[in-house]
């Protein structure tokens, strides 16, 4: 019913529109179309999109820094949830990260996103209680 393809620059407007509507996905700095295009160019073929016909119904950003893999912005169009789209997007991205020699990947889940956290937990992603995420604007 759905197909999974690498997320391409031309898919970004539809992906951004999906991410903006998705509860639990935070659009932040680094999410302008130009910055996202740069991210895709740095990490070719790893971010994934799900399509039903010509419509983008799911997307995940994925890449790595040579040491750790990172997944961001996983979202699936509500009416296509619970049929395996999210799982397929994550499995494809993780397989590609493994193929690049990566041995660990990280995600950030918002504190108030319990259903998102459950989705990851059921697939073996661990809470990292020994660390707290920190950041600063550059
Ligand atoms: C989290 C999210 C991406 C999951 O996407 P999804 O496409 O619904 O996920 P899946 O369909 O692969 O899996 C969800 C459930 O669907 C069910 N399911 C999966 N494949 C199925 C199938 N073929 N038939 C019937 N049910 C199925 C399973 O019960 C699965 O539950 P499990 O986690 O116990 O395995 C989606 O809910 C979403 O977009 N949420 C809002 C944004 C968000 O929170 N993103 C995460 C940010 S960290």
Short mmCIF file of N, CA, C and O in Angstrom, two decimals, residues 24-98:
data_model
loop_
_atom_site.label_atom_id
_atom_site.label_comp_id
_atom_site.label_asym_id
_atom_site.label_seq_id
_atom_site.Cartn_x
_atom_site.Cartn_y
_atom_site.Cartn_z
N UNK A 24 4.42 16.51 18.48
CA UNK A 24 5.59 15.76 18.91
C UNK A 24 6.81 15.99 18.04
O UNK A 24 7.89 15.50 18.35
N UNK A 25 6.64 16.73 16.95
CA UNK A 25 7.78 17.10 16.09
C UNK A 25 7.97 18.60 16.22
O UNK A 25 7.02 19.36 16.00
N UNK A 26 9.17 19.01 16.59
CA UNK A 26 9.43 20.44 16.75
C UNK A 26 10.27 20.95 15.60
O UNK A 26 11.38 20.48 15.37
N UNK A 27 9.68 21.87 14.85
CA UNK A 27 10.43 22.52 13.77
C UNK A 27 11.25 23.64 14.40
O UNK A 27 10.71 24.48 15.11
N UNK A 28 12.56 23.61 14.16
CA UNK A 28 13.44 24.55 14.86
C UNK A 28 14.44 25.14 13.88
O UNK A 28 14.33 24.97 12.66
N UNK A 29 15.46 25.82 14.41
CA UNK A 29 16.53 26.31 13.56
C UNK A 29 17.17 25.08 12.89
O UNK A 29 17.22 24.00 13.47
N UNK A 30 17.61 25.26 11.67
CA UNK A 30 18.11 24.10 10.93
C UNK A 30 17.04 23.44 10.09
O UNK A 30 17.31 22.45 9.40
N UNK A 31 15.82 23.98 10.15
CA UNK A 31 14.72 23.35 9.41
C UNK A 31 14.20 24.25 8.29
O UNK A 31 13.09 24.03 7.80
N UNK A 32 14.99 25.26 7.89
CA UNK A 32 14.59 26.00 6.68
C UNK A 32 14.80 25.06 5.49
O UNK A 32 15.60 24.11 5.57
N UNK A 33 14.09 25.29 4.39
CA UNK A 33 14.30 24.43 3.22
C UNK A 33 15.78 24.36 2.81
O UNK A 33 16.27 23.30 2.44
N UNK A 34 16.49 25.50 2.91
CA UNK A 34 17.90 25.51 2.51
C UNK A 34 18.74 24.64 3.45
O UNK A 34 19.60 23.87 3.02
N UNK A 35 18.49 24.77 4.75
CA UNK A 35 19.27 24.00 5.72
C UNK A 35 18.95 22.50 5.59
O UNK A 35 19.85 21.66 5.70
N UNK A 36 17.70 22.19 5.34
CA UNK A 36 17.34 20.77 5.18
C UNK A 36 17.96 20.21 3.91
O UNK A 36 18.42 19.05 3.88
N UNK A 37 17.99 21.00 2.85
CA UNK A 37 18.63 20.54 1.61
C UNK A 37 20.11 20.27 1.87
O UNK A 37 20.69 19.29 1.36
N UNK A 38 20.74 21.11 2.68
CA UNK A 38 22.16 20.91 3.03
C UNK A 38 22.33 19.61 3.81
O UNK A 38 23.27 18.85 3.60
N UNK A 39 21.41 19.37 4.71
CA UNK A 39 21.47 18.13 5.51
C UNK A 39 21.37 16.90 4.60
O UNK A 39 22.12 15.94 4.75
N UNK A 40 20.44 16.95 3.65
CA UNK A 40 20.29 15.81 2.73
C UNK A 40 21.56 15.63 1.90
O UNK A 40 21.98 14.49 1.65
N UNK A 41 22.17 16.72 1.49
CA UNK A 41 23.39 16.61 0.68
C UNK A 41 24.55 16.03 1.49
O UNK A 41 25.39 15.31 0.96
N UNK A 42 24.60 16.36 2.78
CA UNK A 42 25.67 15.82 3.66
C UNK A 42 25.46 14.35 3.97
O UNK A 42 26.40 13.65 4.35
N UNK A 43 24.21 13.91 3.90
CA UNK A 43 23.86 12.54 4.30
C UNK A 43 23.04 11.88 3.18
O UNK A 43 21.88 11.51 3.38
N UNK A 44 23.63 11.74 2.00
CA UNK A 44 22.82 11.35 0.85
C UNK A 44 22.16 9.98 1.02
O UNK A 44 22.81 9.01 1.42
N UNK A 45 20.87 9.94 0.73
CA UNK A 45 20.16 8.66 0.65
C UNK A 45 19.71 8.07 1.97
O UNK A 45 19.07 7.02 1.98
N UNK A 46 20.02 8.71 3.10
CA UNK A 46 19.71 8.08 4.39
C UNK A 46 18.33 8.49 4.91
O UNK A 46 17.59 7.67 5.45
N UNK A 47 17.96 9.75 4.78
CA UNK A 47 16.61 10.17 5.19
C UNK A 47 15.60 9.50 4.26
O UNK A 47 15.90 9.26 3.08
N UNK A 48 14.43 9.21 4.80
CA UNK A 48 13.48 8.39 4.05
C UNK A 48 12.09 9.04 4.01
O UNK A 48 11.70 9.75 4.94
N UNK A 49 11.37 8.73 2.96
CA UNK A 49 9.99 9.20 2.82
C UNK A 49 9.10 8.03 2.42
O UNK A 49 9.55 7.12 1.72
N UNK A 50 7.87 8.06 2.90
CA UNK A 50 6.88 7.05 2.53
C UNK A 50 5.85 7.70 1.62
O UNK A 50 5.42 8.84 1.87
N UNK A 51 5.47 6.99 0.60
CA UNK A 51 4.50 7.51 -0.36
C UNK A 51 3.34 6.55 -0.53
O UNK A 51 3.53 5.33 -0.53
N UNK A 52 2.16 7.12 -0.67
CA UNK A 52 1.00 6.37 -1.15
C UNK A 52 0.65 7.06 -2.47
O UNK A 52 0.26 8.23 -2.49
N UNK A 53 0.83 6.35 -3.56
CA UNK A 53 0.73 7.00 -4.87
C UNK A 53 1.79 8.08 -4.93
O UNK A 53 2.96 7.85 -4.61
N UNK A 54 1.36 9.31 -5.30
CA UNK A 54 2.31 10.43 -5.39
C UNK A 54 2.37 11.23 -4.10
O UNK A 54 3.08 12.23 -4.04
N UNK A 55 1.59 10.84 -3.10
CA UNK A 55 1.51 11.65 -1.88
C UNK A 55 2.50 11.19 -0.83
O UNK A 55 2.54 10.00 -0.49
N UNK A 56 3.25 12.16 -0.30
CA UNK A 56 4.14 11.85 0.82
C UNK A 56 3.30 11.69 2.09
O UNK A 56 2.54 12.59 2.44
N UNK A 57 3.40 10.54 2.74
CA UNK A 57 2.59 10.28 3.93
C UNK A 57 3.43 10.04 5.17
O UNK A 57 2.89 9.84 6.27
N UNK A 58 4.75 10.05 5.02
CA UNK A 58 5.61 9.87 6.18
C UNK A 58 7.02 10.27 5.82
O UNK A 58 7.40 10.25 4.64
N UNK A 59 7.79 10.67 6.83
CA UNK A 59 9.17 11.06 6.56
C UNK A 59 9.98 10.99 7.83
O UNK A 59 9.45 11.14 8.94
N UNK A 60 11.27 10.74 7.65
CA UNK A 60 12.22 10.81 8.76
C UNK A 60 13.53 11.36 8.21
O UNK A 60 13.97 11.01 7.12
N UNK A 61 14.13 12.26 8.98
CA UNK A 61 15.47 12.73 8.66
C UNK A 61 16.46 11.81 9.35
O UNK A 61 16.28 11.47 10.52
N UNK A 62 17.51 11.44 8.67
CA UNK A 62 18.52 10.59 9.28
C UNK A 62 19.89 10.89 8.67
O UNK A 62 20.00 11.18 7.48
N UNK A 63 20.88 10.81 9.52
CA UNK A 63 22.25 11.05 9.06
C UNK A 63 23.22 10.66 10.16
O UNK A 63 22.83 10.04 11.15
N UNK A 64 24.48 11.01 9.96
CA UNK A 64 25.48 10.68 11.00
C UNK A 64 26.65 11.65 10.93
O UNK A 64 26.81 12.38 9.93
N UNK A 65 27.43 11.65 11.99
CA UNK A 65 28.59 12.52 12.04
C UNK A 65 29.88 11.72 11.96
O UNK A 65 30.96 12.20 12.31
N UNK A 66 29.77 10.44 11.55
CA UNK A 66 30.93 9.57 11.48
C UNK A 66 31.07 8.70 12.71
O UNK A 66 31.81 7.70 12.71
N UNK A 67 30.38 9.08 13.80
CA UNK A 67 30.48 8.34 15.06
C UNK A 67 29.13 7.81 15.51
O UNK A 67 28.99 6.65 15.85
N UNK A 68 28.12 8.68 15.48
CA UNK A 68 26.77 8.31 15.88
C UNK A 68 25.80 8.62 14.74
O UNK A 68 25.95 9.62 14.04
N UNK A 69 24.78 7.77 14.64
CA UNK A 69 23.68 8.09 13.75
C UNK A 69 22.66 8.94 14.49
O UNK A 69 22.56 8.87 15.73
N UNK A 70 21.93 9.74 13.77
CA UNK A 70 20.88 10.58 14.36
C UNK A 70 19.62 10.47 13.50
O UNK A 70 19.70 10.50 12.28
N UNK A 71 18.49 10.33 14.17
CA UNK A 71 17.20 10.37 13.48
C UNK A 71 16.41 11.54 14.04
O UNK A 71 16.42 11.78 15.26
N UNK A 72 15.76 12.27 13.16
CA UNK A 72 14.95 13.43 13.56
C UNK A 72 13.62 13.40 12.82
O UNK A 72 13.52 12.89 11.69
N UNK A 73 12.61 14.03 13.44
CA UNK A 73 11.39 14.40 12.73
C UNK A 73 10.64 13.21 12.12
O UNK A 73 10.10 13.31 11.01
N UNK A 74 10.61 12.09 12.82
CA UNK A 74 9.78 10.98 12.31
C UNK A 74 8.31 11.37 12.43
O UNK A 74 7.84 11.71 13.53
N UNK A 75 7.58 11.30 11.35
CA UNK A 75 6.13 11.56 11.41
C UNK A 75 5.44 10.82 10.28
O UNK A 75 6.00 10.65 9.20
N UNK A 76 4.22 10.41 10.58
CA UNK A 76 3.38 9.73 9.59
C UNK A 76 2.02 10.43 9.59
O UNK A 76 1.47 10.77 10.66
N UNK A 77 1.54 10.68 8.41
CA UNK A 77 0.20 11.27 8.23
C UNK A 77 -0.81 10.48 9.07
O UNK A 77 -0.85 9.25 8.97
N UNK A 78 -1.62 11.17 9.90
CA UNK A 78 -2.50 10.43 10.83
C UNK A 78 -3.32 9.32 10.19
O UNK A 78 -3.44 8.24 10.74
N UNK A 79 -3.87 9.59 8.99
CA UNK A 79 -4.75 8.53 8.47
C UNK A 79 -3.98 7.33 7.93
O UNK A 79 -4.58 6.31 7.58
N UNK A 80 -2.65 7.40 7.89
CA UNK A 80 -1.85 6.25 7.47
C UNK A 80 -1.01 5.69 8.63
O UNK A 80 -0.07 4.92 8.39
N UNK A 81 -1.36 6.08 9.85
CA UNK A 81 -0.65 5.53 11.01
C UNK A 81 -1.17 4.13 11.33
O UNK A 81 -2.26 3.73 10.91
N UNK A 82 -0.34 3.38 12.08
CA UNK A 82 -0.71 2.03 12.55
C UNK A 82 -0.84 0.99 11.45
O UNK A 82 -1.55 0.01 11.60
N UNK A 83 -0.13 1.24 10.34
CA UNK A 83 -0.07 0.19 9.30
C UNK A 83 1.39 -0.16 8.99
O UNK A 83 1.66 -0.82 7.99
N UNK A 84 2.31 0.33 9.81
CA UNK A 84 3.70 -0.06 9.63
C UNK A 84 4.58 0.94 8.91
O UNK A 84 5.76 0.66 8.66
N UNK A 85 4.04 2.14 8.60
CA UNK A 85 4.84 3.13 7.86
C UNK A 85 6.02 3.61 8.72
O UNK A 85 7.17 3.65 8.27
N UNK A 86 5.73 3.99 9.97
CA UNK A 86 6.79 4.47 10.86
C UNK A 86 7.89 3.45 11.04
O UNK A 86 9.08 3.75 10.94
N UNK A 87 7.47 2.23 11.28
CA UNK A 87 8.45 1.15 11.47
C UNK A 87 9.32 0.99 10.21
O UNK A 87 10.54 0.88 10.30
N UNK A 88 8.69 1.02 9.04
CA UNK A 88 9.43 0.83 7.79
C UNK A 88 10.42 1.98 7.56
O UNK A 88 11.56 1.75 7.13
N UNK A 89 10.00 3.21 7.86
CA UNK A 89 10.91 4.36 7.69
C UNK A 89 12.13 4.20 8.59
O UNK A 89 13.27 4.41 8.16
N UNK A 90 11.89 3.85 9.85
CA UNK A 90 13.00 3.74 10.80
C UNK A 90 13.91 2.56 10.42
O UNK A 90 15.14 2.69 10.43
N UNK A 91 13.30 1.43 10.08
CA UNK A 91 14.14 0.27 9.74
C UNK A 91 15.03 0.56 8.54
O UNK A 91 16.21 0.20 8.52
N UNK A 92 14.48 1.24 7.53
CA UNK A 92 15.29 1.54 6.35
C UNK A 92 16.44 2.49 6.71
O UNK A 92 17.60 2.26 6.32
N UNK A 93 16.14 3.53 7.47
CA UNK A 93 17.19 4.49 7.84
C UNK A 93 18.26 3.82 8.70
O UNK A 93 19.46 4.02 8.49
N UNK A 94 17.83 3.00 9.64
CA UNK A 94 18.80 2.35 10.54
C UNK A 94 19.66 1.36 9.76
O UNK A 94 20.89 1.27 9.97
N UNK A 95 19.06 0.63 8.84
CA UNK A 95 19.84 -0.32 8.02
C UNK A 95 20.92 0.43 7.23
O UNK A 95 22.07 -0.02 7.13
N UNK A 96 20.57 1.59 6.71
CA UNK A 96 21.54 2.37 5.93
C UNK A 96 22.64 2.92 6.83
O UNK A 96 23.81 2.97 6.43
N UNK A 97 22.29 3.32 8.05
CA UNK A 97 23.32 3.79 8.99
C UNK A 97 24.26 2.64 9.35
O UNK A 97 25.48 2.81 9.40
N UNK A 98 23.70 1.47 9.61
CA UNK A 98 24.54 0.29 9.91
C UNK A 98 25.49 0.01 8.76
O UNK A 98 26.67 -0.31 8.96
#
